[in-house]
Amino acid sequence: MLIYIKYINYIEIRILKNLLQILTIPCKKIILFFFNYLYTILFMDKKIKVAVIFGTRPEAIKMAPLVLELKKHSEFEPVVIVTAQHRQMLDQVLDLFEITPDFDLNLMKPNQNLWSLTSEILMETKKIYEEVKPDIVLVHGDTTTAFASALSAFYARVPIGHVEAGLRTFNKDYPFPEEINRVLADAVSDLHFAPTEGSVQNLLNSGIKEGITNGDIDSSYETGRRIYKTGNTVIDALLYTVEKNTDLSHLGLRDDLKTILLTSHRRENFGKPLENICDAVLDLVQKNKDIEIVYPVHLNPNVRNTVFSKLDGIERVKLIEPLDYAPFCALMKKAHIILTDSGGVQEEAPSLGVPVLVLRDETERPEAIASGCVKLVGTNKEKIASTVQKLLDDNSFYNSMKMAVNPYGDGLASKRIANIILGNFSK
Ligand code: UD1
Ligand code: UDP
């Protein structure tokens, strides 16, 4: 009898054990699932989803260090969106910084216009914001991409951070349409990352008040906007790149000649002003047998048609394709003088100690002019040619402009911006 009971017990225990074992398999799964879920709400959801959006070469160069910085922080989930307002000139930057976009709108069309590009960016970013639901959208500067994607984020009620906020000429037609693009981007933004004290003041003067709220981002979003002086991320990009000392032998530059680097692409210089610039170049190479002018020609057909028809085949004028950022930095460093209407080049060249003449009548970047290494010469042929001539002939004038100053940053702007976003958004 006893044996029988023991046997029954033994069988019951075996059955119970097996039953438990069968049960623990799904139990284990349920427990694992539960912990996974708990981990997701506790930790994953705490990530701050930062949508970084850009489309042109200069935006890419200036946003790339920030993307790399955001990736270093486990608190962020960066989502890179490119409009591809530029295609080839954007891709070379993505390659250099090894950034793979999460969304590529691939919008560029040959000789595109402002209307279609603006409306396409508005419509396409709407879909992405709805899908991604970012905590903040970061835009850069003054391009159509910056303005349209900021407006789109504003419509979607997503907080906006404007990198390179507060630049102004206070002339709505110069540069066109960039002055209005940046005014509008600032107007809809919540966090303003101003590169210099001047840009901070411009924002304050335009009614954007510093530190109105001390609550979290939601109250800030409703009642006030914030301004932070961060420096310009272009210096972060330049320092990252220039130390690569990229080889320029493929350009076949002559060692016995002084290199003058030229870039010009601004809309307001299309037509006659750009022709004047080309005429000044013709004048200069004719008078000075010891100079070589190197012009990486922007891919905009409005630029290329004028430049190639005026300068193609001229001795000691090298018209080349736009350079990738690393060789371009090496070329800026090697140049004796730089002539440019580019915003980015005006900011970078002072760090390299190369005199810069700006081919515009107005600039939103007065800091380098104040420091002495940059001068505005406009687009008058005689003024350009005579100022370059003075730099070539007058050593003391040249030396007075050849100084390495860094009014736009110290290479830490991206770090500051990332920390500021953390401070505003940590949940
Ligand atoms: C744009 C910006 C300008 C910025 C400049 C930087 C606006 C209104 N303008 O001017 O603020 O200073 O970029 O370079 O946002 N193209 C190519 N491949 C490229 C890039 C351009 O073929 O990689 C050609 C295309 O034909 C394109 C045209 O250039 O349609 C014009 O491009 P777009 O971005 O509209 O104007 P940009 O003059 O480049
Ligand atoms: N740049 C480049 N290759 C070139 C010419 C310029 O990489 O052939 C870089 C330059 O160093 C600067 C940026 O492009 O960082 C400026 O872009 P662009 O002049 O097109 O625009 P802007 O700054 O005027 O808006």
XYZ file of C-alpha atoms and ligand atoms in Angstrom:
491
model
C 0.000 0.000 0.000
C 2.764 2.322 1.088
C 4.700 1.455 -2.040
C 1.616 2.152 -4.074
C 1.125 5.586 -2.484
C 4.820 6.385 -2.971
C 4.504 5.325 -6.566
C 1.442 7.523 -7.081
C 3.288 10.389 -5.419
C 6.267 9.793 -7.633
C 4.101 9.810 -10.716
C 2.259 12.922 -9.540
C 5.511 14.718 -8.836
C 6.861 13.754 -12.275
C 3.669 15.014 -13.910
C 3.746 18.208 -11.906
C 7.416 18.743 -12.759
C 6.787 18.173 -16.447
C 3.792 20.458 -16.326
C 5.861 23.153 -14.686
C 8.621 22.695 -17.246
C 6.108 23.014 -20.073
C 4.681 26.083 -18.413
C 8.055 27.735 -17.764
C 8.909 27.848 -21.479
C 6.104 30.314 -22.261
C 6.614 31.822 -18.796
C 10.253 32.506 -19.578
C 9.169 34.081 -22.819
C 6.537 36.165 -21.079
C 9.023 37.264 -18.410
C 11.616 38.124 -21.048
C 9.024 40.032 -23.046
C 7.932 41.866 -19.908
C 11.510 42.893 -19.044
C 12.152 43.938 -22.613
C 9.045 46.058 -22.525
C 10.021 47.563 -19.166
C 13.517 48.335 -20.496
C 12.012 49.985 -23.567
C 9.769 52.286 -21.536
C 12.396 52.990 -18.920
C 15.404 53.555 -21.162
C 14.678 53.508 -24.894
C 11.813 55.968 -24.699
C 14.071 58.370 -22.867
C 16.130 58.832 -26.008
C 15.717 62.253 -27.486
C 14.785 61.896 -31.114
C 16.666 64.620 -32.972
C 15.834 65.009 -36.651
C 18.754 66.712 -38.393
C 17.771 68.006 -41.813
C 19.955 69.480 -44.544
C 20.249 69.531 -48.317
C 23.079 71.616 -49.756
C 26.864 71.390 -49.577
C 27.400 74.111 -46.946
C 24.616 72.819 -44.693
C 26.041 69.310 -44.910
C 29.542 70.496 -44.024
C 28.223 72.465 -41.047
C 25.743 69.826 -39.799
C 28.040 66.800 -40.206
C 30.084 67.461 -37.026
C 26.831 67.877 -35.099
C 25.481 64.550 -36.387
C 28.739 62.869 -35.324
C 28.488 64.530 -31.899
C 24.842 63.480 -31.378
C 25.815 59.908 -32.246
C 28.327 59.899 -29.399
C 25.587 60.429 -26.776
C 23.456 57.447 -25.824
C 20.676 59.875 -24.815
C 20.057 60.849 -28.453
C 18.484 59.053 -31.331
C 19.603 61.136 -34.321
C 17.541 60.821 -37.500
C 19.308 62.250 -40.540
C 17.032 63.589 -43.268
C 18.516 64.976 -46.480
C 16.403 66.855 -48.988
C 19.229 66.507 -51.538
C 18.559 70.049 -52.731
C 22.095 69.407 -53.980
C 23.011 65.915 -55.137
C 26.676 65.445 -56.054
C 27.872 68.304 -53.856
C 25.956 66.841 -50.903
C 27.055 63.250 -51.418
C 30.765 64.063 -51.283
C 30.251 65.516 -47.793
C 28.206 62.520 -46.616
C 31.034 60.257 -47.820
C 33.735 62.279 -46.096
C 31.968 62.242 -42.727
C 30.634 58.693 -43.260
C 27.014 59.673 -42.691
C 24.231 57.520 -44.137
C 20.927 59.404 -44.176
C 17.873 57.719 -42.676
C 15.700 59.527 -45.241
C 16.845 60.840 -48.606
C 14.217 62.917 -50.429
C 16.403 63.107 -53.541
C 14.701 66.336 -54.658
C 17.319 68.043 -56.840
C 16.298 68.785 -60.418
C 18.471 70.435 -63.066
C 18.155 74.223 -62.803
C 15.434 73.896 -60.171
C 13.320 76.826 -59.065
C 12.462 78.181 -55.624
C 8.715 77.513 -55.877
C 8.802 73.826 -56.715
C 11.680 73.071 -54.356
C 9.972 74.853 -51.456
C 6.630 73.118 -51.969
C 8.209 69.686 -52.398
C 10.223 70.071 -49.199
C 7.076 71.130 -47.324
C 5.076 68.124 -48.519
C 7.828 65.514 -48.153
C 8.999 66.595 -44.700
C 5.377 66.569 -43.473
C 5.233 62.825 -44.172
C 8.560 62.196 -42.464
C 7.751 64.240 -39.364
C 4.470 62.319 -39.041
C 6.297 59.004 -39.314
C 9.343 59.816 -37.163
C 7.656 62.030 -34.564
C 10.888 63.806 -33.611
C 11.326 65.603 -30.289
C 13.157 68.371 -32.117
C 14.063 69.217 -35.715
C 17.423 70.893 -36.366
C 17.775 73.060 -39.465
C 20.787 75.033 -40.642
C 21.331 78.505 -41.981
C 19.463 80.172 -44.803
C 18.809 77.818 -47.687
C 15.454 76.768 -49.127
C 15.920 73.472 -47.277
C 16.395 75.301 -43.962
C 13.429 77.616 -44.382
C 10.954 75.086 -45.824
C 11.795 72.275 -43.406
C 11.570 74.686 -40.454
C 8.186 75.961 -41.632
C 7.033 72.378 -42.089
C 8.130 71.486 -38.528
C 6.304 74.555 -37.238
C 3.116 73.399 -39.015
C 3.641 69.946 -37.441
C 4.065 71.556 -33.979
C 7.537 70.098 -33.562
C 10.094 72.240 -31.681
C 12.833 73.612 -33.926
C 16.507 74.326 -33.305
C 18.126 76.742 -35.757
C 21.849 76.199 -36.152
C 23.672 79.330 -37.382
C 20.829 81.559 -36.246
C 20.845 85.338 -36.204
C 22.926 86.222 -39.283
C 21.617 89.367 -40.961
C 22.395 91.952 -43.612
C 19.053 93.686 -42.894
C 18.555 93.988 -46.654
C 15.858 91.629 -47.837
C 17.286 91.480 -51.377
C 20.916 90.697 -50.434
C 21.581 87.873 -50.318
C 18.470 86.721 -52.172
C 16.557 84.764 -50.990
C 18.783 83.809 -48.045
C 18.186 86.906 -45.902
C 14.468 86.192 -45.771
C 15.024 82.438 -45.405
C 17.010 82.947 -42.210
C 14.648 85.579 -40.816
C 11.749 83.143 -41.294
C 13.697 80.181 -39.915
C 14.552 82.225 -36.815
C 10.941 83.339 -36.492
C 9.618 79.782 -36.197
C 12.501 78.356 -34.146
C 12.566 77.616 -30.416
C 16.273 77.146 -29.784
C 18.603 79.569 -31.576
C 22.209 78.498 -31.869
C 23.893 81.780 -32.704
C 27.540 81.565 -33.789
C 28.769 84.969 -32.560
C 27.900 87.802 -30.189
C 26.753 89.832 -33.221
C 24.248 87.173 -34.204
C 22.990 86.962 -30.597
C 22.388 90.723 -30.681
C 20.571 90.488 -34.024
C 18.196 87.934 -32.522
C 17.597 90.001 -29.397
C 16.965 93.080 -31.554
C 14.451 91.163 -33.636
C 12.389 90.483 -30.514
C 13.545 86.961 -29.678
C 14.195 87.123 -25.972
C 16.839 85.205 -24.103
C 15.819 82.884 -21.286
C 12.188 83.943 -21.037
C 11.181 80.646 -19.519
C 12.938 78.340 -17.147
C 10.448 75.513 -17.486
C 10.746 72.538 -19.749
C 10.688 72.686 -23.526
C 6.894 72.589 -23.703
C 6.409 75.761 -21.739
C 9.347 77.321 -23.566
C 7.752 76.340 -26.849
C 4.553 78.130 -25.980
C 5.837 81.210 -24.296
C 9.316 82.059 -25.378
C 12.393 81.205 -27.364
C 15.975 80.804 -26.277
C 19.254 82.043 -27.700
C 22.618 80.380 -27.161
C 26.025 81.578 -28.354
C 27.738 78.413 -29.543
C 30.310 79.335 -32.196
C 29.914 78.110 -35.758
C 30.071 74.367 -36.457
C 31.955 75.210 -39.684
C 35.113 75.480 -37.580
C 34.444 72.010 -36.113
C 34.235 70.708 -39.697
C 37.311 72.622 -40.843
C 39.503 71.405 -37.970
C 38.295 67.829 -38.521
C 39.170 68.057 -42.215
C 42.160 70.329 -42.624
C 44.456 68.130 -40.586
C 44.085 65.432 -43.225
C 46.401 67.600 -45.406
C 44.895 66.130 -48.544
C 47.171 65.739 -51.542
C 46.533 68.236 -54.358
C 48.926 66.842 -56.954
C 46.009 65.799 -59.193
C 45.265 69.497 -59.763
C 48.652 70.014 -61.448
C 49.262 73.376 -59.771
C 52.544 75.055 -60.679
C 54.968 75.593 -57.789
C 56.467 78.683 -59.439
C 53.121 80.521 -59.457
C 51.063 82.092 -56.685
C 47.681 80.419 -56.395
C 44.625 82.648 -56.266
C 41.526 80.678 -55.341
C 38.186 81.928 -56.664
C 34.637 80.787 -55.915
C 31.441 82.568 -56.920
C 27.929 81.180 -57.063
C 25.479 83.636 -55.474
C 22.162 84.242 -57.177
C 22.519 88.032 -56.934
C 25.836 87.768 -58.831
C 24.298 85.942 -61.817
C 24.713 87.809 -65.114
C 26.601 91.098 -65.177
C 28.262 90.925 -61.722
C 29.692 87.479 -62.508
C 30.848 88.740 -65.907
C 32.638 91.591 -64.114
C 34.366 89.097 -61.821
C 35.515 87.099 -64.862
C 36.758 90.297 -66.557
C 38.800 91.147 -63.453
C 40.330 87.645 -63.646
C 41.260 88.187 -67.310
C 42.876 91.499 -66.416
C 44.847 90.041 -63.526
C 46.305 87.031 -65.366
C 47.294 89.254 -68.261
C 49.185 91.693 -66.011
C 50.706 89.157 -63.612
C 52.654 86.299 -65.129
C 53.400 84.850 -61.698
C 49.816 84.017 -60.717
C 47.461 81.163 -61.455
C 43.754 81.471 -60.742
C 41.960 78.297 -59.705
C 38.165 78.315 -59.873
C 36.200 75.228 -58.778
C 33.035 76.092 -60.681
C 29.737 75.532 -58.836
C 27.356 73.107 -60.600
C 24.587 75.701 -60.958
C 24.130 76.140 -64.740
C 23.598 79.895 -64.275
C 27.151 80.071 -62.962
C 28.725 77.597 -65.378
C 27.365 79.161 -68.565
C 28.864 82.572 -67.767
C 32.145 81.315 -66.337
C 32.951 78.822 -69.084
C 32.015 81.228 -71.860
C 34.316 83.931 -70.406
C 37.265 81.975 -68.973
C 37.533 78.559 -70.605
C 40.950 77.987 -72.207
C 42.561 81.130 -70.749
C 46.205 80.635 -69.798
C 46.809 80.302 -66.042
C 43.090 80.152 -65.318
C 42.140 76.680 -64.128
C 38.411 75.998 -64.256
C 37.846 72.806 -62.316
C 34.874 70.848 -60.999
C 33.729 71.584 -57.436
C 36.275 70.010 -55.135
C 35.459 67.582 -52.368
C 35.677 69.279 -48.995
C 39.028 67.778 -47.941
C 40.984 68.875 -51.048
C 39.145 72.200 -50.991
C 40.402 72.833 -47.439
C 43.930 71.954 -48.569
C 43.577 74.376 -51.490
C 42.356 77.196 -49.226
C 45.380 76.590 -47.013
C 47.761 76.702 -49.985
C 46.196 79.796 -51.596
C 48.000 83.148 -51.589
C 44.711 85.059 -51.847
C 41.060 83.941 -51.868
C 38.314 85.693 -53.845
C 34.850 84.509 -52.941
C 31.173 85.280 -52.501
C 30.684 82.147 -50.392
C 29.484 82.443 -46.819
C 31.302 79.342 -45.597
C 34.617 80.267 -47.180
C 34.482 83.696 -45.483
C 34.236 81.876 -42.165
C 36.889 79.239 -42.822
C 39.672 81.186 -44.536
C 40.438 83.511 -41.580
C 41.419 80.457 -39.511
C 43.935 79.548 -42.198
C 45.573 82.980 -42.327
C 44.792 83.661 -45.983
C 43.601 87.147 -47.063
C 40.043 87.048 -48.421
C 38.336 89.495 -50.759
C 34.554 89.132 -50.690
C 32.827 89.576 -54.044
C 29.705 91.115 -52.543
C 28.528 94.556 -51.480
C 27.116 93.395 -48.156
C 27.864 90.600 -45.760
C 26.101 89.014 -42.823
C 29.538 88.026 -41.499
C 31.108 91.296 -40.289
C 33.343 89.680 -37.655
C 36.158 88.703 -40.027
C 36.070 92.133 -41.647
C 36.436 93.720 -38.217
C 39.438 91.503 -37.556
C 41.163 92.732 -40.735
C 41.746 89.580 -42.798
C 38.616 89.934 -44.942
C 37.621 92.885 -47.153
C 34.445 93.554 -49.114
C 35.279 94.448 -52.716
C 31.895 93.955 -54.406
C 31.616 93.012 -58.063
C 33.118 96.037 -59.769
C 35.859 94.858 -62.158
C 38.301 97.698 -61.403
C 37.836 97.450 -57.631
C 38.471 93.691 -57.645
C 41.492 93.919 -59.935
C 43.065 96.870 -58.106
C 42.670 95.311 -54.641
C 44.184 92.006 -55.783
C 46.989 93.968 -57.454
C 47.677 95.817 -54.201
C 47.857 92.520 -52.331
C 50.315 91.202 -54.928
C 52.527 94.308 -54.988
C 52.416 95.717 -51.475
C 53.903 93.373 -48.884
C 52.892 95.427 -45.885
C 49.276 95.540 -47.126
C 49.398 91.778 -47.726
C 50.880 91.108 -44.279
C 48.299 93.345 -42.623
C 45.611 90.994 -43.969
C 47.517 87.748 -43.550
C 46.688 86.836 -40.000
C 45.119 83.740 -38.561
C 42.101 84.757 -36.527
C 39.129 82.730 -35.546
C 36.092 84.909 -34.927
C 33.634 82.147 -35.805
C 34.445 79.362 -33.403
C 36.858 77.152 -31.524
C 35.852 73.759 -32.872
C 33.506 72.982 -29.967
C 30.209 74.350 -31.311
C 28.683 70.903 -31.937
C 29.468 69.787 -28.388
C 27.784 72.899 -26.998
C 24.700 72.427 -29.169
C 24.356 68.766 -28.150
C 24.650 69.715 -24.457
C 22.079 72.477 -24.820
C 19.601 70.083 -26.430
C 20.237 67.621 -23.601
C 19.600 70.352 -21.069
C 16.324 71.310 -22.702
C 14.989 67.872 -23.522
C 16.208 65.409 -20.892
C 13.083 63.617 -19.772
C 21.983 76.940 -52.904
C 21.414 77.875 -51.821
C 22.440 78.933 -51.437
C 23.764 78.289 -51.046
C 24.218 77.359 -52.157
C 25.458 76.638 -51.708
C 19.026 78.397 -51.847
C 17.967 79.285 -52.359
N 20.268 78.589 -52.356
O 22.183 77.697 -54.078
O 21.955 79.664 -50.326
O 24.722 79.305 -50.850
O 23.197 76.390 -52.434
O 26.154 76.090 -52.773
O 18.773 77.558 -51.032
N 23.448 71.506 -58.983
C 23.865 70.257 -59.395
N 24.441 69.421 -58.474
C 24.634 69.774 -57.185
C 24.225 71.050 -56.783
C 23.627 71.896 -57.692
O 23.723 69.892 -60.538
O 25.170 68.972 -56.408
C 22.788 72.398 -59.964
C 21.387 71.902 -60.319
O 21.128 72.202 -61.667
C 20.500 72.756 -59.407
C 21.243 74.063 -59.451
O 22.619 73.695 -59.402
O 19.171 72.837 -59.871
C 20.897 75.043 -58.397
O 20.916 74.473 -57.096
P 20.158 75.259 -55.906
O 20.381 74.526 -54.645
O 18.753 75.552 -56.272
O 20.863 76.654 -55.871
P 22.348 77.041 -55.514
O 22.743 78.149 -56.399
O 23.178 75.837 -55.458
N 33.562 74.079 -50.731
C 33.944 72.812 -51.148
N 34.348 72.636 -52.443
C 34.381 73.654 -53.337
C 33.958 74.934 -52.911
C 33.556 75.120 -51.603
O 33.934 71.854 -50.365
O 34.756 73.424 -54.499
C 33.115 74.263 -49.330
C 33.703 75.420 -48.583
O 34.901 75.063 -47.912
C 32.600 75.790 -47.600
C 31.342 75.414 -48.342
O 31.733 74.545 -49.396
O 32.646 75.008 -46.425
C 30.683 76.636 -48.885
O 29.701 76.275 -49.782
P 29.114 77.292 -50.831
O 30.142 78.305 -51.161
O 28.565 76.475 -51.925
O 27.882 77.909 -50.053
P 27.721 79.136 -49.046
O 28.643 78.936 -47.910
O 27.982 80.385 -49.816
O 26.282 79.072 -48.661
